[in-house]
């Protein structure tokens, strides 16, 4: 899953990025409102963490512009402690959730995972496909109850397929969700990840749908 983190405090931004990368997210960062608006309008994100107090353009304006443009990605806003009106204004502007600073990184990670699951219509943290179970809270995968060890990149591909269970996901879309912006997007990498997942989960678990991409499906 790929996230945009918008925060002008460099130390906090680095802390948030480290926590999210440790939870297997690909992370892009923006430090002012204009850059944030540009990235959110032109790139594909599974969710956005948006600070409200930003240079150039404030977070609420950025959020209103995205929503006016029809951008529907879940947005979690960061508000200063005790600024109740910020929270209300943010939710009215189209935010999906909020956290007041200071916050625990574990809470931010859990809130984002819940937002992303809900935006894909999965209220439960564990997605099942036949004997395969993907626990999106712990990033843990089991096959017939036995743990399967995956790299962060392999996990991201599998999670993206699981969130679209039963429908094909295009290679472009998968690649977009795999990498942060500054990563060299080599399409061969996706094929390598899919081949590795097939070796670990069984060839039939990930179908190639001609012209449409890959689909996670329980083998018959
Ligand atoms: Ca700020």
CSV table of C-alpha atoms and ligand atoms in Angstrom, one decimal:
chain,number,residue,atom,x,y,z
A,1,UNK,CA,0.0,0.0,0.0
A,2,UNK,CA,1.2,3.4,-0.9
A,3,UNK,CA,0.8,6.5,1.4
A,4,UNK,CA,1.4,10.2,1.1
A,5,UNK,CA,2.6,11.9,4.4
A,6,UNK,CA,2.2,15.6,4.5
A,7,UNK,CA,4.1,17.2,7.4
A,8,UNK,CA,6.3,20.3,7.6
A,9,UNK,CA,8.0,19.3,10.8
A,10,UNK,CA,11.0,17.4,9.4
A,11,UNK,CA,11.7,15.4,12.6
A,12,UNK,CA,8.1,14.3,12.9
A,13,UNK,CA,7.9,13.5,9.2
A,14,UNK,CA,10.9,11.3,9.5
A,15,UNK,CA,9.5,9.5,12.5
A,16,UNK,CA,6.1,8.9,10.8
A,17,UNK,CA,7.9,7.7,7.6
A,18,UNK,CA,10.0,5.2,9.6
A,19,UNK,CA,7.0,3.8,11.4
A,20,UNK,CA,4.9,3.4,8.2
A,21,UNK,CA,7.8,1.8,6.3
A,22,UNK,CA,8.3,-0.6,9.2
A,23,UNK,CA,4.6,-1.5,8.7
A,24,UNK,CA,5.3,-2.4,5.0
A,25,UNK,CA,3.8,0.8,3.5
A,26,UNK,CA,5.5,2.6,0.6
A,27,UNK,CA,5.7,6.3,1.6
A,28,UNK,CA,6.0,9.6,-0.3
A,29,UNK,CA,6.4,12.8,1.6
A,30,UNK,CA,5.5,16.4,1.1
A,31,UNK,CA,6.5,19.3,3.3
A,32,UNK,CA,4.2,22.1,2.1
A,33,UNK,CA,0.6,22.4,0.9
A,34,UNK,CA,1.3,23.1,-2.8
A,35,UNK,CA,3.6,20.0,-3.2
A,36,UNK,CA,1.1,17.9,-1.2
A,37,UNK,CA,-1.8,19.0,-3.5
A,38,UNK,CA,0.3,18.3,-6.6
A,39,UNK,CA,1.3,14.8,-5.5
A,40,UNK,CA,-2.3,13.9,-4.3
A,41,UNK,CA,-3.7,15.1,-7.6
A,42,UNK,CA,-1.3,13.3,-9.9
A,43,UNK,CA,-0.3,10.1,-8.0
A,44,UNK,CA,-2.3,7.2,-6.7
A,45,UNK,CA,-2.4,6.8,-2.9
A,46,UNK,CA,-4.2,4.3,-0.7
A,47,UNK,CA,-4.4,6.9,2.1
A,48,UNK,CA,-3.0,10.3,3.0
A,49,UNK,CA,-1.7,11.6,6.4
A,50,UNK,CA,-2.3,15.4,6.3
A,51,UNK,CA,-1.0,17.9,8.8
A,52,UNK,CA,-3.3,21.0,8.9
A,53,UNK,CA,-0.7,23.7,9.7
A,54,UNK,CA,1.4,23.8,6.6
A,55,UNK,CA,3.5,26.4,4.7
A,56,UNK,CA,2.4,27.8,1.3
A,57,UNK,CA,-1.2,26.4,1.6
A,58,UNK,CA,-2.8,25.0,4.7
A,59,UNK,CA,-4.0,21.4,5.0
A,60,UNK,CA,-7.7,22.2,5.0
A,61,UNK,CA,-7.4,24.1,1.7
A,62,UNK,CA,-5.5,21.1,0.2
A,63,UNK,CA,-8.1,18.7,1.4
A,64,UNK,CA,-11.0,20.8,0.0
A,65,UNK,CA,-9.2,21.1,-3.4
A,66,UNK,CA,-8.7,17.3,-3.6
A,67,UNK,CA,-12.3,16.6,-2.8
A,68,UNK,CA,-13.5,19.3,-5.2
A,69,UNK,CA,-11.4,17.5,-7.9
A,70,UNK,CA,-13.2,14.2,-7.0
A,71,UNK,CA,-10.2,12.6,-5.2
A,72,UNK,CA,-11.6,10.0,-2.8
A,73,UNK,CA,-8.6,8.5,-1.1
A,74,UNK,CA,-9.0,8.2,2.7
A,75,UNK,CA,-7.4,11.2,4.5
A,76,UNK,CA,-6.3,11.2,8.1
A,77,UNK,CA,-5.6,14.7,9.4
A,78,UNK,CA,-3.2,15.6,12.1
A,79,UNK,CA,-4.4,18.4,14.4
A,80,UNK,CA,-2.7,20.3,17.2
A,81,UNK,CA,-3.7,19.2,20.7
A,82,UNK,CA,-7.0,20.6,21.9
A,83,UNK,CA,-7.9,22.4,18.6
A,84,UNK,CA,-11.5,21.0,18.6
A,85,UNK,CA,-12.6,23.4,15.8
A,86,UNK,CA,-9.7,22.1,13.5
A,87,UNK,CA,-11.0,18.6,13.9
A,88,UNK,CA,-14.6,19.6,13.1
A,89,UNK,CA,-13.6,21.7,10.1
A,90,UNK,CA,-11.3,18.9,8.9
A,91,UNK,CA,-14.1,16.3,9.0
A,92,UNK,CA,-16.4,18.7,7.3
A,93,UNK,CA,-13.9,19.3,4.6
A,94,UNK,CA,-13.8,15.5,3.8
A,95,UNK,CA,-11.3,14.0,6.2
A,96,UNK,CA,-12.0,10.4,7.2
A,97,UNK,CA,-10.2,10.3,10.5
A,98,UNK,CA,-8.0,12.5,12.7
A,99,UNK,CA,-5.3,12.2,15.3
A,100,UNK,CA,-4.3,14.9,17.8
A,101,UNK,CA,-0.6,15.6,18.3
A,102,UNK,CA,1.3,14.1,20.0
A,103,UNK,CA,0.2,10.6,19.1
A,104,UNK,CA,1.6,7.1,19.3
A,105,UNK,CA,3.0,5.8,16.0
A,106,UNK,CA,1.3,2.4,16.6
A,107,UNK,CA,-2.1,4.2,16.8
A,108,UNK,CA,-1.4,6.0,13.5
A,109,UNK,CA,-0.5,2.7,11.8
A,110,UNK,CA,-3.6,1.0,13.2
A,111,UNK,CA,-5.9,3.9,12.1
A,112,UNK,CA,-4.5,3.9,8.6
A,113,UNK,CA,-4.8,0.2,8.2
A,114,UNK,CA,-8.4,0.4,9.3
A,115,UNK,CA,-9.1,3.3,6.9
A,116,UNK,CA,-7.6,1.4,3.9
A,117,UNK,CA,-9.5,-1.8,4.7
A,118,UNK,CA,-12.8,0.1,5.0
A,119,UNK,CA,-12.2,2.0,1.8
A,120,UNK,CA,-12.0,-1.4,0.1
A,121,UNK,CA,-15.1,-2.7,1.9
A,122,UNK,CA,-13.3,-5.0,4.3
A,123,UNK,CA,-14.3,-4.2,7.9
A,124,UNK,CA,-12.4,-7.2,9.3
A,125,UNK,CA,-8.6,-7.1,9.6
A,126,UNK,CA,-8.2,-10.7,8.3
A,127,UNK,CA,-8.9,-11.3,4.6
A,128,UNK,CA,-9.4,-15.0,3.7
A,129,UNK,CA,-9.1,-16.7,0.3
A,130,UNK,CA,-9.6,-20.5,0.6
A,131,UNK,CA,-7.0,-21.7,3.1
A,132,UNK,CA,-5.0,-18.4,2.7
A,133,UNK,CA,-5.4,-15.9,5.5
A,134,UNK,CA,-3.9,-12.4,5.4
A,135,UNK,CA,-3.9,-10.5,8.7
A,136,UNK,CA,-3.6,-6.8,7.6
A,137,UNK,CA,-3.1,-5.6,11.1
A,138,UNK,CA,0.1,-7.7,11.7
A,139,UNK,CA,1.1,-8.1,8.1
A,140,UNK,CA,1.1,-11.9,8.8
A,141,UNK,CA,0.1,-14.5,6.2
A,142,UNK,CA,-0.8,-18.1,6.8
A,143,UNK,CA,-1.6,-20.9,4.4
A,144,UNK,CA,-3.6,-23.8,5.9
A,145,UNK,CA,-2.8,-22.4,9.3
A,146,UNK,CA,1.0,-22.5,8.7
A,147,UNK,CA,2.9,-19.2,8.7
A,148,UNK,CA,4.3,-18.0,5.3
A,149,UNK,CA,7.3,-15.7,5.4
A,150,UNK,CA,7.1,-12.9,2.9
A,151,UNK,CA,9.3,-9.9,2.3
A,152,UNK,CA,7.8,-6.4,2.6
A,153,UNK,CA,7.5,-6.1,-1.2
A,154,UNK,CA,5.9,-9.5,-1.6
A,155,UNK,CA,3.5,-8.7,1.2
A,156,UNK,CA,2.5,-5.4,-0.5
A,157,UNK,CA,1.6,-7.2,-3.8
A,158,UNK,CA,-0.4,-9.9,-2.0
A,159,UNK,CA,-2.2,-7.4,0.2
A,160,UNK,CA,-3.2,-5.3,-2.8
A,161,UNK,CA,-4.5,-8.4,-4.6
A,162,UNK,CA,-6.4,-9.5,-1.4
A,163,UNK,CA,-8.1,-6.1,-1.0
A,164,UNK,CA,-9.5,-6.6,-4.5
A,165,UNK,CA,-10.3,-10.3,-3.9
A,166,UNK,CA,-11.8,-12.1,-6.9
A,167,UNK,CA,-11.2,-9.2,-9.4
A,168,UNK,CA,-8.1,-8.7,-11.5
A,169,UNK,CA,-5.7,-5.8,-10.6
A,170,UNK,CA,-3.7,-4.3,-13.5
A,171,UNK,CA,0.1,-4.4,-13.5
A,172,UNK,CA,0.1,-0.6,-13.6
A,173,UNK,CA,-2.0,-0.4,-10.5
A,174,UNK,CA,0.0,-3.0,-8.6
A,175,UNK,CA,3.3,-1.2,-9.5
A,176,UNK,CA,1.8,2.1,-8.3
A,177,UNK,CA,1.0,0.6,-5.0
A,178,UNK,CA,4.3,-1.1,-4.6
A,179,UNK,CA,6.8,1.8,-4.7
A,180,UNK,CA,7.2,5.2,-3.3
A,181,UNK,CA,7.8,8.0,-5.9
A,182,UNK,CA,11.6,8.1,-5.7
A,183,UNK,CA,11.9,4.3,-6.4
A,184,UNK,CA,12.9,3.1,-9.8
A,185,UNK,CA,9.7,1.5,-11.1
A,186,UNK,CA,10.9,-1.5,-13.0
A,187,UNK,CA,7.9,-3.6,-14.3
A,188,UNK,CA,10.0,-6.7,-14.1
A,189,UNK,CA,10.1,-6.4,-10.3
A,190,UNK,CA,6.4,-7.0,-10.2
A,191,UNK,CA,6.7,-10.2,-12.2
A,192,UNK,CA,9.5,-11.4,-9.9
A,193,UNK,CA,7.3,-10.7,-6.9
A,194,UNK,CA,4.4,-12.6,-8.4
A,195,UNK,CA,6.7,-15.6,-9.3
A,196,UNK,CA,8.0,-15.7,-5.7
A,197,UNK,CA,4.5,-15.5,-4.2
A,198,UNK,CA,3.4,-18.4,-6.5
A,199,UNK,CA,6.3,-20.5,-5.3
A,200,UNK,CA,5.3,-19.8,-1.6
A,201,UNK,CA,1.5,-20.0,-1.9
A,202,UNK,CA,1.0,-22.4,-4.8
A,203,UNK,CA,0.9,-21.7,-8.6
A,204,UNK,CA,-2.9,-21.5,-8.8
A,205,UNK,CA,-3.4,-18.9,-6.0
A,206,UNK,CA,-2.5,-16.0,-8.3
A,207,UNK,CA,-4.1,-16.1,-11.7
A,208,UNK,CA,-2.8,-14.2,-14.7
A,209,UNK,CA,-5.8,-12.6,-16.4
A,210,UNK,CA,-4.9,-11.8,-20.0
A,211,UNK,CA,-4.9,-8.1,-20.7
A,212,UNK,CA,-6.2,-7.3,-17.2
A,213,UNK,CA,-3.4,-8.2,-14.7
A,214,UNK,CA,-3.4,-10.6,-11.8
A,215,UNK,CA,-6.2,-12.0,-9.6
A,216,UNK,CA,-6.1,-13.7,-6.2
A,217,UNK,CA,-8.4,-16.7,-6.3
A,218,UNK,CA,-8.7,-19.8,-4.2
A,219,UNK,CA,-7.6,-22.8,-6.3
A,220,UNK,CA,-10.6,-25.0,-7.2
B,1,LIG,CA1,2.7,21.8,10.9
